Amino acid sequence: MNPSQLETVLRAHKAWLHSHGQNGKRADLSFMDLRDAPLNDADLAGAILIGANLQGACLNNTLLCGAFMPFTNLSGASMNNADFSRARLMAANLRNADMRTARLTGADLQGALTEGARLPDNRAKTRLNMVAIEIIVIRR
């Protein structure tokens, strides 16, 4: 997806959010390669990103509350001050991601791969309220 197409999707999503679904269109970026996409400060609240590739992406200050993101690749991504409240990140790849200042209240991280991920520290423990983290190890 080129930057112009992404801008169109983000603009339509913003209209969808502000009109409570009456105008615009909910962003569906499922299975898109968004590694180099300019998503800092983007509002993707409630967006659909199933299996999206955001490896190494910069998602600083991005709103992803309520986003549906199962199987999304966020490995190595920078997510400073990103809001993942109530986001569904089941089986997402969060390896080596920087989420130290991300908000994760109510996020579903079941089955997420969190090896090497920098999650919120003890001072931010309240942000991890109701977060389910389950690591699945598959052996042959």
mmCIF file of C-alpha atoms in Angstrom:
data_model
loop_
_atom_site.group_PDB
_atom_site.id
_atom_site.type_symbol
_atom_site.label_atom_id
_atom_site.label_comp_id
_atom_site.label_asym_id
_atom_site.label_seq_id
_atom_site.Cartn_x
_atom_site.Cartn_y
_atom_site.Cartn_z
ATOM 1 C CA MET A 1 0.000 0.000 0.000
ATOM 2 C CA ASN A 2 1.516 3.302 -1.036
ATOM 3 C CA PRO A 3 1.380 6.411 1.230
ATOM 4 C CA SER A 4 -1.414 8.008 -0.814
ATOM 5 C CA GLN A 5 -3.636 4.932 -0.484
ATOM 6 C CA LEU A 6 -2.888 4.705 3.239
ATOM 7 C CA GLU A 7 -3.796 8.381 3.677
ATOM 8 C CA THR A 8 -7.141 7.729 1.950
ATOM 9 C CA VAL A 9 -7.833 4.768 4.255
ATOM 10 C CA LEU A 10 -6.888 6.791 7.358
ATOM 11 C CA ARG A 11 -9.061 9.724 6.295
ATOM 12 C CA ALA A 12 -12.074 7.439 5.677
ATOM 13 C CA HIS A 13 -11.453 5.723 9.034
ATOM 14 C CA LYS A 14 -11.360 9.086 10.818
ATOM 15 C CA ALA A 15 -14.727 9.982 9.259
ATOM 16 C CA TRP A 16 -16.065 6.558 10.321
ATOM 17 C CA LEU A 17 -14.903 7.131 13.914
ATOM 18 C CA HIS A 18 -16.249 10.676 14.198
ATOM 19 C CA SER A 19 -19.625 9.758 12.704
ATOM 20 C CA HIS A 20 -19.985 6.574 14.794
ATOM 21 C CA GLY A 21 -20.045 4.473 11.620
ATOM 22 C CA GLN A 22 -22.484 6.629 9.649
ATOM 23 C CA ASN A 23 -19.894 8.058 7.230
ATOM 24 C CA GLY A 24 -16.508 6.991 5.951
ATOM 25 C CA LYS A 25 -15.296 3.427 6.265
ATOM 26 C CA ARG A 26 -13.681 1.362 9.011
ATOM 27 C CA ALA A 27 -9.997 0.758 8.212
ATOM 28 C CA ASP A 28 -9.260 -2.817 7.212
ATOM 29 C CA LEU A 29 -5.521 -3.228 6.765
ATOM 30 C CA SER A 30 -5.545 -7.001 7.111
ATOM 31 C CA PHE A 31 -2.551 -8.815 5.629
ATOM 32 C CA MET A 32 -1.017 -5.512 4.440
ATOM 33 C CA ASP A 33 2.729 -4.906 4.499
ATOM 34 C CA LEU A 34 2.940 -1.758 6.621
ATOM 35 C CA ARG A 35 6.580 -1.984 7.720
ATOM 36 C CA ASP A 36 7.485 1.427 6.330
ATOM 37 C CA ALA A 37 4.081 3.079 6.681
ATOM 38 C CA PRO A 38 3.974 6.472 8.447
ATOM 39 C CA LEU A 39 1.752 5.478 11.372
ATOM 40 C CA ASN A 40 3.124 7.636 14.206
ATOM 41 C CA ASP A 41 0.233 9.580 15.751
ATOM 42 C CA ALA A 42 -2.331 7.728 13.586
ATOM 43 C CA ASP A 43 -5.839 7.060 14.884
ATOM 44 C CA LEU A 44 -6.591 3.405 14.173
ATOM 45 C CA ALA A 45 -9.020 2.887 17.047
ATOM 46 C CA GLY A 46 -11.295 -0.015 16.163
ATOM 47 C CA ALA A 47 -9.376 -0.813 12.959
ATOM 48 C CA ILE A 48 -8.975 -4.334 11.585
ATOM 49 C CA LEU A 49 -5.370 -5.454 11.098
ATOM 50 C CA ILE A 50 -5.571 -9.253 10.930
ATOM 51 C CA GLY A 51 -2.157 -10.652 10.004
ATOM 52 C CA ALA A 52 -0.770 -7.218 9.080
ATOM 53 C CA ASN A 53 3.016 -6.927 8.847
ATOM 54 C CA LEU A 54 4.169 -4.061 11.064
ATOM 55 C CA GLN A 55 7.613 -5.519 11.723
ATOM 56 C CA GLY A 56 9.943 -2.751 12.897
ATOM 57 C CA ALA A 57 7.244 -0.112 12.348
ATOM 58 C CA CYS A 58 7.035 3.137 14.302
ATOM 59 C CA LEU A 59 3.674 3.299 16.051
ATOM 60 C CA ASN A 60 4.576 5.974 18.569
ATOM 61 C CA ASN A 61 1.511 7.807 19.942
ATOM 62 C CA THR A 62 -0.760 5.688 17.719
ATOM 63 C CA LEU A 63 -4.302 4.984 18.911
ATOM 64 C CA LEU A 64 -5.136 1.300 18.469
ATOM 65 C CA CYS A 65 -7.735 0.970 21.235
ATOM 66 C CA GLY A 66 -10.292 -1.662 20.374
ATOM 67 C CA ALA A 67 -8.342 -2.692 17.255
ATOM 68 C CA PHE A 68 -8.700 -6.278 16.025
ATOM 69 C CA MET A 69 -5.123 -7.472 15.425
ATOM 70 C CA PRO A 70 -4.803 -11.259 15.696
ATOM 71 C CA PHE A 71 -1.685 -12.759 14.078
ATOM 72 C CA THR A 72 -0.237 -9.274 13.468
ATOM 73 C CA ASN A 73 3.554 -9.076 13.218
ATOM 74 C CA LEU A 74 4.729 -6.275 15.516
ATOM 75 C CA SER A 75 8.204 -7.711 16.103
ATOM 76 C CA GLY A 76 10.781 -5.018 16.698
ATOM 77 C CA ALA A 77 8.157 -2.267 16.445
ATOM 78 C CA SER A 78 8.427 0.925 18.479
ATOM 79 C CA MET A 79 5.153 1.671 20.260
ATOM 80 C CA ASN A 80 5.958 4.443 22.731
ATOM 81 C CA ASN A 81 2.754 5.909 24.187
ATOM 82 C CA ALA A 82 0.621 3.800 21.824
ATOM 83 C CA ASP A 83 -2.837 2.976 23.172
ATOM 84 C CA PHE A 84 -3.793 -0.702 22.856
ATOM 85 C CA SER A 85 -6.619 -0.518 25.417
ATOM 86 C CA ARG A 86 -9.111 -3.323 24.703
ATOM 87 C CA ALA A 87 -7.176 -4.269 21.529
ATOM 88 C CA ARG A 88 -7.253 -7.918 20.530
ATOM 89 C CA LEU A 89 -3.701 -9.054 19.826
ATOM 90 C CA MET A 90 -4.248 -12.818 20.045
ATOM 91 C CA ALA A 91 -1.266 -14.782 18.674
ATOM 92 C CA ALA A 92 0.449 -11.524 17.646
ATOM 93 C CA ASN A 93 4.222 -11.490 17.249
ATOM 94 C CA LEU A 94 5.522 -8.961 19.787
ATOM 95 C CA ARG A 95 9.095 -10.277 19.908
ATOM 96 C CA ASN A 96 11.601 -7.528 20.668
ATOM 97 C CA ALA A 97 8.868 -4.873 20.472
ATOM 98 C CA ASP A 98 9.236 -1.743 22.593
ATOM 99 C CA MET A 99 5.968 -1.287 24.484
ATOM 100 C CA ARG A 100 7.402 0.178 27.710
ATOM 101 C CA THR A 101 5.068 3.175 27.668
ATOM 102 C CA ALA A 102 2.150 1.615 25.783
ATOM 103 C CA ARG A 103 -1.292 1.399 27.371
ATOM 104 C CA LEU A 104 -2.532 -2.201 27.465
ATOM 105 C CA THR A 105 -5.554 -1.971 29.779
ATOM 106 C CA GLY A 106 -8.004 -4.702 28.838
ATOM 107 C CA ALA A 107 -5.905 -5.865 25.867
ATOM 108 C CA ASP A 108 -6.115 -9.539 24.903
ATOM 109 C CA LEU A 109 -2.620 -10.943 24.360
ATOM 110 C CA GLN A 110 -3.517 -14.633 24.532
ATOM 111 C CA GLY A 111 -0.993 -16.673 22.616
ATOM 112 C CA ALA A 112 1.101 -13.607 21.796
ATOM 113 C CA LEU A 113 4.820 -14.191 21.308
ATOM 114 C CA THR A 114 6.471 -11.831 23.794
ATOM 115 C CA GLU A 115 10.108 -13.046 23.809
ATOM 116 C CA GLY A 116 12.369 -10.040 24.287
ATOM 117 C CA ALA A 117 9.445 -7.619 24.296
ATOM 118 C CA ARG A 118 9.867 -4.591 26.505
ATOM 119 C CA LEU A 119 6.507 -4.382 28.262
ATOM 120 C CA PRO A 120 5.400 -1.653 30.698
ATOM 121 C CA ASP A 121 7.536 -1.625 33.870
ATOM 122 C CA ASN A 122 6.370 -1.879 37.483
ATOM 123 C CA ARG A 123 5.487 1.823 37.699
ATOM 124 C CA ALA A 124 3.003 1.248 34.895
ATOM 125 C CA LYS A 125 1.580 -1.964 36.332
ATOM 126 C CA THR A 126 -1.931 -0.530 36.456
ATOM 127 C CA ARG A 127 -1.890 -0.398 32.659
ATOM 128 C CA LEU A 128 -1.631 -4.188 32.643
ATOM 129 C CA ASN A 129 -4.918 -4.540 34.498
ATOM 130 C CA MET A 130 -6.997 -7.345 32.981
ATOM 131 C CA VAL A 131 -4.318 -8.222 30.401
ATOM 132 C CA ALA A 132 -4.073 -11.892 29.585
ATOM 133 C CA ILE A 133 -0.632 -13.035 28.482
ATOM 134 C CA GLU A 134 -0.253 -16.641 27.502
ATOM 135 C CA ILE A 135 2.839 -17.991 25.798
ATOM 136 C CA ILE A 136 2.378 -21.136 23.790
ATOM 137 C CA VAL A 137 5.383 -23.357 23.156
ATOM 138 C CA ILE A 138 5.033 -25.888 20.383
ATOM 139 C CA ARG A 139 7.519 -28.740 20.252
ATOM 140 C CA ARG A 140 7.967 -31.325 17.559
#
